[in-house]
Short mmCIF file of C-alpha atoms in Angstrom, two decimals:
data_model
loop_
_atom_site.label_atom_id
_atom_site.label_comp_id
_atom_site.label_asym_id
_atom_site.label_seq_id
_atom_site.Cartn_x
_atom_site.Cartn_y
_atom_site.Cartn_z
CA MET L 27 -41.75 7.78 -28.86
CA SER L 28 -39.98 5.05 -27.06
CA LYS L 29 -38.30 4.01 -29.96
CA LYS L 30 -37.15 6.90 -31.55
CA ARG L 31 -35.58 7.63 -27.76
CA THR L 32 -33.67 3.79 -28.19
CA GLY L 33 -32.92 4.70 -31.76
CA ASN L 34 -31.43 7.88 -30.46
CA SER L 35 -29.29 6.19 -28.07
CA LYS L 36 -28.23 4.00 -30.36
CA HIS L 37 -26.97 6.47 -33.26
CA LYS L 38 -25.24 7.76 -29.70
CA ASN L 39 -23.48 5.17 -28.73
CA MET L 40 -21.70 3.96 -31.73
CA GLU L 41 -20.49 8.36 -32.30
CA VAL L 42 -18.80 7.81 -28.35
CA LEU L 43 -17.43 4.15 -29.55
CA ARG L 44 -16.24 5.68 -32.74
CA ARG L 45 -14.68 8.86 -30.83
CA LEU L 46 -12.91 6.82 -28.31
CA GLU L 47 -11.13 4.38 -31.20
CA LYS L 48 -9.73 7.40 -32.44
CA GLN L 49 -8.63 9.37 -29.42
CA GLN L 50 -7.17 5.92 -27.51
CA ALA L 51 -3.30 6.35 -26.70
CA CYS L 52 -0.88 2.98 -27.01
CA LEU L 53 -1.97 0.91 -24.34
CA PHE L 54 1.73 0.58 -23.95
CA LYS L 55 2.62 4.39 -24.20
CA ASP L 56 6.47 4.72 -24.22
CA ILE L 57 7.36 1.65 -22.45
CA LYS L 58 10.40 0.09 -24.22
CA HIS L 59 9.83 2.01 -27.56
CA THR L 60 8.58 5.58 -28.13
CA CYS L 61 5.33 5.59 -30.08
CA ASP L 62 4.32 5.43 -33.46
CA GLY L 63 1.32 5.47 -35.11
CA ASN L 64 0.28 5.96 -38.52
CA LYS L 65 -1.31 8.25 -41.15
CA LYS L 66 -5.35 7.48 -40.34
CA ASN L 67 -4.73 7.42 -36.08
CA LYS L 68 -1.54 9.63 -34.90
CA LEU L 69 -2.01 7.08 -31.54
CA THR L 70 -3.02 3.88 -32.13
CA ILE L 71 -2.73 1.70 -35.30
CA GLY L 72 -5.39 -0.68 -35.74
CA SER L 73 -3.96 -4.53 -34.31
CA HIS L 74 -5.58 -7.96 -35.16
CA ILE L 75 -7.21 -9.52 -32.33
CA ILE L 76 -6.43 -12.49 -34.66
CA SER L 77 -2.73 -12.60 -36.57
CA GLU L 78 -4.39 -13.00 -40.41
CA LYS L 79 -1.45 -14.36 -42.32
CA ASP L 80 -0.52 -17.07 -39.23
CA TYR L 81 -4.27 -18.10 -38.18
CA LEU L 82 -7.25 -16.76 -39.67
CA SER L 83 -6.27 -18.06 -43.17
CA ARG L 84 -6.45 -21.48 -41.26
CA ILE L 85 -10.05 -21.45 -40.52
CA ALA L 86 -11.19 -19.03 -43.94
CA SER L 87 -13.06 -19.92 -46.45
CA LYS L 88 -12.01 -19.97 -49.79
CA ASP L 89 -12.47 -16.68 -50.64
CA ASP L 90 -11.02 -15.45 -47.81
CA LYS L 91 -13.69 -14.75 -45.31
CA VAL L 92 -14.60 -15.85 -41.19
CA LEU L 93 -17.26 -15.41 -39.28
CA VAL L 94 -16.70 -12.94 -36.49
CA PHE L 95 -18.91 -11.13 -33.46
CA ASN L 96 -20.57 -7.78 -34.69
CA ILE L 97 -19.60 -5.71 -31.61
CA ARG L 98 -20.81 -2.96 -33.71
CA HIS L 99 -24.48 -4.19 -33.57
CA GLU L 100 -26.37 -2.55 -30.17
CA SER L 101 -26.67 -6.15 -28.40
CA TYR L 102 -23.95 -5.40 -26.60
CA TYR L 103 -24.65 -2.38 -25.48
CA GLU L 104 -28.30 -1.79 -24.54
CA LYS L 105 -29.51 -4.17 -21.52
CA GLU L 106 -33.36 -4.70 -23.66
CA GLU L 107 -31.91 -5.12 -27.41
CA ARG L 108 -31.74 -9.02 -27.81
CA GLY L 109 -30.46 -9.02 -31.20
CA LYS L 110 -31.10 -11.84 -34.43
CA LEU L 111 -28.45 -14.53 -35.36
CA GLU L 112 -27.69 -12.10 -38.39
CA ASP L 113 -27.49 -9.05 -36.37
CA LEU L 114 -25.05 -10.89 -33.89
CA LEU L 115 -22.50 -12.41 -36.32
CA ALA L 116 -20.87 -10.67 -39.77
CA PRO L 117 -19.12 -12.54 -42.31
CA VAL L 118 -15.57 -10.51 -42.77
CA HIS L 119 -12.58 -10.81 -44.67
CA ILE L 120 -9.35 -11.75 -42.74
CA SER L 121 -7.41 -8.26 -43.74
CA ASN L 122 -11.06 -6.38 -42.49
CA THR L 123 -10.62 -3.72 -40.33
CA ALA L 124 -14.00 -5.56 -38.18
CA ASN L 125 -11.33 -7.83 -36.76
CA THR L 126 -9.31 -5.29 -35.29
CA ARG L 127 -9.29 -2.58 -32.44
CA ASN L 128 -7.27 -0.07 -32.22
CA ILE L 129 -5.13 -0.12 -28.50
CA LEU L 130 -1.48 0.26 -29.67
CA CYS L 131 0.57 2.06 -31.75
CA GLY L 132 2.87 0.77 -34.65
CA LYS L 133 6.01 -0.39 -32.93
CA HIS L 134 4.36 -1.49 -30.02
CA ASP L 135 1.90 -3.87 -32.02
CA LYS L 136 4.53 -5.87 -33.58
CA SER L 137 6.56 -5.73 -30.30
CA LEU L 138 4.22 -7.28 -27.95
CA PHE L 139 3.56 -10.42 -30.45
CA ASP L 140 6.60 -10.89 -32.18
CA LYS L 141 6.95 -14.25 -31.12
CA ILE L 142 2.99 -15.56 -31.87
CA GLU L 143 2.94 -13.81 -35.63
CA ASN L 144 4.76 -13.74 -38.61
CA GLY L 145 4.31 -17.69 -39.07
CA ILE L 146 6.22 -18.61 -35.89
CA LYS L 147 4.36 -21.31 -33.70
CA LEU L 148 4.07 -22.02 -30.33
CA ASP L 149 7.20 -24.54 -29.59
CA GLU L 150 7.60 -25.69 -26.26
CA ASN L 151 11.00 -26.70 -26.47
CA GLY L 152 12.25 -23.68 -27.76
CA ALA L 153 14.16 -21.12 -26.43
CA ASN L 154 11.77 -17.67 -27.08
CA TYR L 155 8.30 -20.76 -25.01
CA LYS L 156 7.97 -18.35 -21.98
CA GLN L 157 7.77 -15.22 -24.13
CA GLN L 158 5.40 -16.99 -26.06
CA CYS L 159 3.29 -17.86 -23.12
CA PHE L 160 3.51 -14.55 -22.04
CA GLN L 161 2.26 -13.05 -25.45
CA PHE L 162 -0.78 -15.48 -25.89
CA ALA L 163 -2.04 -14.10 -22.60
CA LEU L 164 -1.60 -10.37 -22.61
CA ARG L 165 -3.88 -10.77 -25.84
CA ALA L 166 -6.33 -12.98 -24.29
CA PHE L 167 -6.59 -10.09 -22.05
CA ILE L 168 -5.77 -7.00 -23.82
CA PHE L 169 -9.09 -6.78 -26.63
CA ASP L 170 -11.35 -8.01 -23.35
CA TYR L 171 -9.82 -5.13 -21.56
CA ILE L 172 -10.86 -2.22 -24.24
CA HIS L 173 -13.59 -3.33 -25.06
CA GLU L 174 -14.42 -3.28 -21.48
CA LYS L 175 -12.83 0.46 -21.19
CA ASN L 176 -15.24 1.59 -24.04
CA VAL L 177 -18.28 -0.03 -22.67
CA ASN L 178 -17.69 1.14 -18.75
CA ASP L 179 -17.51 5.00 -20.66
CA LYS L 180 -19.78 7.42 -18.87
CA GLU L 181 -21.63 8.37 -22.51
CA ILE L 182 -22.13 4.80 -23.30
CA LYS L 183 -25.93 4.25 -22.74
CA THR L 184 -26.93 0.55 -21.80
CA GLY L 185 -29.80 0.39 -19.85
CA HIS L 186 -28.90 -0.69 -16.81
CA SER L 187 -29.22 0.65 -13.37
CA GLU L 188 -26.61 2.99 -11.99
CA LEU L 189 -25.90 0.02 -8.69
CA ALA L 190 -25.20 -2.01 -12.12
CA ASN L 191 -22.93 0.70 -13.41
CA ASN L 192 -21.22 1.21 -10.25
CA ARG L 193 -19.89 -2.44 -10.07
CA ALA L 194 -19.20 -2.54 -13.64
CA SER L 195 -17.04 0.02 -12.65
CA ILE L 196 -15.47 -1.51 -9.90
CA GLY L 197 -14.24 -4.71 -12.32
CA LEU L 198 -12.86 -2.33 -14.33
CA LEU L 199 -10.50 -1.20 -11.84
CA ARG L 200 -9.74 -4.72 -10.94
CA SER L 201 -8.80 -5.39 -14.70
CA GLU L 202 -7.08 -1.87 -14.83
CA LYS L 203 -4.11 -3.31 -12.28
CA ILE L 204 -4.06 -6.27 -14.44
CA LEU L 205 -3.10 -4.17 -17.14
CA LYS L 206 -0.38 -2.67 -15.28
CA LYS L 207 1.19 -5.69 -14.04
CA PHE L 208 1.27 -7.24 -18.06
CA GLN L 209 3.49 -3.58 -18.37
CA GLU L 210 5.54 -4.50 -15.75
CA ALA L 211 6.01 -8.07 -16.85
CA TYR L 212 7.15 -6.27 -20.56
CA LEU L 213 9.40 -3.31 -19.20
CA ASN L 214 11.27 -5.63 -17.24
CA SER L 215 10.78 -8.92 -19.58
CA ASN L 216 9.99 -10.94 -16.92
CA TRP L 217 8.11 -13.71 -18.76
CA ASP L 218 8.44 -15.91 -16.02
CA CYS L 219 5.04 -14.59 -14.25
CA ILE L 220 2.58 -15.85 -16.66
CA GLU L 221 2.27 -20.14 -15.79
CA THR L 222 1.19 -22.03 -18.85
CA LYS L 223 -0.62 -25.07 -19.82
CA VAL L 224 -0.82 -26.55 -23.21
CA ILE L 225 -2.85 -29.39 -24.15
CA THR L 226 -3.32 -31.24 -27.84
CA LEU L 227 -6.16 -32.43 -28.96
CA ASP L 228 -6.28 -34.67 -31.88
CA LYS L 229 -8.80 -33.18 -33.82
CA ARG L 230 -8.89 -29.79 -35.71
CA ALA L 231 -10.82 -27.17 -34.47
CA ASN L 232 -12.84 -25.03 -36.83
CA PHE L 233 -12.69 -21.68 -34.51
CA ILE L 234 -10.27 -19.56 -33.11
CA SER L 235 -10.55 -18.38 -29.40
CA CYS L 236 -8.62 -16.00 -27.11
CA LEU L 237 -10.01 -15.05 -24.06
CA SER L 238 -9.61 -14.26 -20.74
CA PHE L 239 -12.55 -14.97 -17.28
CA PHE L 240 -12.75 -14.83 -14.11
CA PRO L 241 -12.43 -18.55 -12.69
CA MET L 242 -16.05 -18.14 -10.51
CA THR L 243 -16.49 -21.90 -11.50
CA TYR L 244 -14.99 -25.15 -11.85
CA LEU L 245 -15.81 -28.25 -13.42
CA LYS L 246 -16.90 -29.40 -10.03
CA PHE L 247 -19.88 -27.24 -9.55
CA ARG L 248 -17.74 -25.22 -6.73
CA TYR L 249 -18.74 -21.67 -6.36
CA SER L 250 -14.88 -20.41 -5.75
CA GLY L 251 -16.33 -16.34 -4.53
CA HIS L 252 -14.73 -13.06 -5.82
CA VAL L 253 -11.78 -13.88 -7.10
CA GLY L 254 -9.15 -10.83 -8.32
CA ASP L 255 -7.33 -12.87 -11.27
CA LYS L 256 -7.95 -14.03 -15.10
CA ILE L 257 -7.14 -17.05 -16.50
CA TYR L 258 -6.26 -16.74 -20.17
CA LEU L 259 -7.11 -18.78 -23.21
CA ASN L 260 -5.80 -19.60 -26.77
CA ILE L 261 -7.64 -21.97 -28.40
CA PHE L 262 -6.68 -22.54 -32.46
CA PRO L 263 -6.16 -25.51 -35.09
CA GLU L 264 -2.69 -26.51 -35.59
CA ASN L 265 -2.40 -28.70 -38.69
CA ASN L 266 -5.14 -31.95 -37.97
CA GLN L 267 -4.26 -30.49 -34.26
CA THR L 268 -6.17 -27.99 -31.83
CA LYS L 269 -3.90 -25.99 -29.58
CA ILE L 270 -5.14 -25.12 -26.17
CA VAL L 271 -2.81 -22.50 -24.32
CA ILE L 272 -4.44 -21.96 -20.59
CA SER L 273 -2.44 -18.98 -18.60
CA TYR L 274 -2.22 -17.81 -15.48
CA PHE L 275 -0.07 -15.01 -13.78
CA VAL L 276 1.93 -16.92 -11.12
CA ASN L 277 1.29 -14.50 -8.72
CA SER L 278 -2.43 -14.79 -8.87
CA SER L 279 -4.82 -16.05 -7.07
CA LYS L 280 -5.55 -19.93 -5.99
CA HIS L 281 -8.83 -20.05 -8.22
CA CYS L 282 -6.47 -19.82 -11.30
CA LYS L 283 -4.04 -22.62 -10.36
CA ARG L 284 -6.58 -24.76 -9.38
CA LEU L 285 -9.01 -24.29 -12.21
CA SER L 286 -6.23 -24.62 -14.89
CA ASP L 287 -4.64 -28.18 -12.94
CA ILE L 288 -8.14 -29.19 -13.18
CA ILE L 289 -8.53 -29.05 -16.94
CA TYR L 290 -5.14 -30.52 -17.52
CA SER L 291 -5.99 -33.62 -15.05
CA LEU L 292 -8.38 -34.60 -17.36
CA TYR L 293 -6.32 -34.08 -20.52
CA LEU L 294 -3.99 -36.47 -18.21
CA LYS L 295 -6.08 -38.80 -17.97
CA LYS L 296 -7.56 -38.69 -21.74
CA ASN L 297 -11.15 -37.30 -20.73
CA PHE L 298 -10.94 -34.94 -23.76
CA LYS L 299 -14.71 -34.81 -23.99
CA LYS L 300 -14.90 -32.84 -20.41
CA ILE L 301 -12.59 -30.33 -21.43
CA GLU L 302 -14.17 -30.03 -24.62
CA GLU L 303 -17.61 -29.37 -22.87
CA PHE L 304 -15.96 -26.69 -20.39
CA LEU L 305 -14.47 -24.72 -22.67
CA THR L 306 -17.35 -24.59 -24.89
CA ARG L 307 -18.88 -23.03 -22.67
CA CYS L 308 -16.76 -20.34 -21.55
CA VAL L 309 -16.21 -19.44 -25.68
CA LEU L 310 -20.02 -19.15 -26.03
CA LEU L 311 -20.23 -16.97 -22.63
CA TYR L 312 -17.79 -15.08 -22.30
CA ASP L 313 -15.21 -14.49 -25.68
CA LEU L 314 -16.46 -11.11 -28.46
CA LYS L 315 -13.52 -11.53 -30.36
CA VAL L 316 -13.91 -16.00 -31.12
CA THR L 317 -13.92 -16.59 -34.85
CA TYR L 318 -15.26 -19.43 -37.02
CA ASN L 319 -14.61 -21.34 -40.45
CA ILE L 320 -18.05 -20.19 -42.01
CA ASP L 321 -19.30 -23.50 -43.47
CA TYR L 322 -18.81 -24.63 -40.42
CA PHE L 323 -20.98 -22.26 -38.30
CA ASN L 324 -23.66 -23.43 -41.21
CA ARG L 325 -23.17 -27.06 -40.15
CA LEU L 326 -23.40 -26.12 -36.73
CA ILE L 327 -26.66 -24.63 -36.14
CA HIS L 328 -28.72 -26.39 -39.13
CA ASP L 329 -30.08 -27.84 -35.84
CA GLU L 330 -32.76 -26.10 -34.22
CA THR L 331 -31.68 -26.90 -30.65
CA ARG L 332 -28.36 -25.83 -31.40
CA LYS L 333 -29.12 -22.89 -33.09
CA MET L 334 -31.38 -21.43 -29.92
CA GLN L 335 -28.82 -22.44 -27.68
CA PHE L 336 -26.11 -20.89 -29.49
CA ILE L 337 -27.85 -17.96 -29.61
CA LYS L 338 -29.36 -18.32 -25.27
CA PHE L 339 -25.01 -18.66 -24.39
CA SER L 340 -24.00 -16.28 -27.02
CA LEU L 341 -26.80 -13.16 -25.85
CA TYR L 342 -26.43 -14.06 -22.06
CA ILE L 343 -23.36 -12.60 -21.01
CA ARG L 344 -24.00 -9.64 -23.26
CA LYS L 345 -26.90 -8.72 -21.59
CA ALA L 346 -25.34 -8.59 -18.13
CA ARG L 347 -23.69 -5.19 -16.67
CA ASN L 348 -21.02 -7.20 -14.77
CA PHE L 349 -19.97 -10.81 -13.95
CA SER L 350 -21.40 -9.35 -10.31
CA ASP L 351 -25.23 -9.12 -11.61
CA ILE L 352 -24.70 -12.73 -13.69
CA TYR L 353 -25.25 -14.37 -10.49
CA ASN L 354 -28.47 -12.55 -10.11
CA LYS L 355 -29.73 -13.85 -13.53
CA ASN L 356 -29.28 -17.90 -12.34
CA PHE L 357 -26.01 -17.88 -14.16
CA LEU L 358 -24.69 -21.02 -12.45
CA ARG L 359 -28.22 -22.60 -13.93
CA ILE L 360 -26.91 -21.94 -17.34
CA PHE L 361 -23.04 -22.04 -17.19
CA VAL L 362 -22.93 -25.06 -15.37
CA PHE L 363 -26.09 -27.40 -14.46
CA GLU L 364 -28.01 -27.04 -18.33
CA LYS L 365 -27.61 -29.47 -20.57
CA LEU L 366 -25.27 -28.64 -23.09
CA ARG L 367 -26.04 -29.30 -27.00
CA ILE L 368 -22.97 -28.12 -28.34
CA ASN L 369 -19.54 -28.87 -28.67
CA LEU L 370 -17.38 -26.92 -30.79
CA PHE L 371 -15.12 -29.36 -31.25
CA ASP L 372 -17.17 -31.29 -33.29
CA ASP L 373 -17.50 -30.85 -36.77
CA TYR L 374 -21.07 -31.78 -36.90
CA LEU L 375 -20.44 -33.25 -40.73
#
């Protein structure tokens, strides 16, 4: 009986998510532009999390495929669903809708990311650098936000307690405040609201990551308490190097600036390994959107120890209902003190 009920719950969750996507209005509705959808969905289009031509092609296989997390699998919505590696990740073509989300109308999708797509590279000395940094930060935030918003829908059955669900709802309210900050900045073309540091590593990554997270812990194992704003992180290969773009709102909490300064200080000291280790933990634990080169990922998990740690880290935060629940599950032990067997920046040839 319990298995049957679980099966029905899974089926219903997927139905709810499909309906939410269909009903999703543009998150920047009528700001600067009158919204324009498409024939399949009158409200929004399928916006690529990562630009297929400009970025995904850099890590795609010969048949233009990449490896992405399968957020349609119930592992991401039900507390007790552990999932298997083959359930967690799925190969998709770089133009596939599996790598898109319904969040913006066509006009806003084009306008909001026009300075970082269509072959335009990040230019730290260019006239549009500030606007590029704003767009990278928005990209890191907006896809996380829509996932959080959908999972918090009252019809989604997670198996968590009412208290945990209430805390998650409070977390969503904080994210909605951040969305308003992005909306207001876009309306006023206030690109200076975002502070950014760019790090360049002389090695080419085999993955692309864009994520946002609350800087609750620092590299020096200090717990910063409840943080009201997020760090926005983009990692991507460019030629034979890797770009790491770290951003935060200028008027955000001191913790965002502090963590950003610590990472950049390590960069100036050429302590690249420390940076790679910290960011590896962040990507594994936080990023639902991380995209891998398929051959590289097979090399990564060829070692059984690395494979098991990858599964452990990748499933851990997905089973927590909200960041406040993470600490009840000994998160610091995993995030800070567990010895890392994986470095996503290494090639494992």
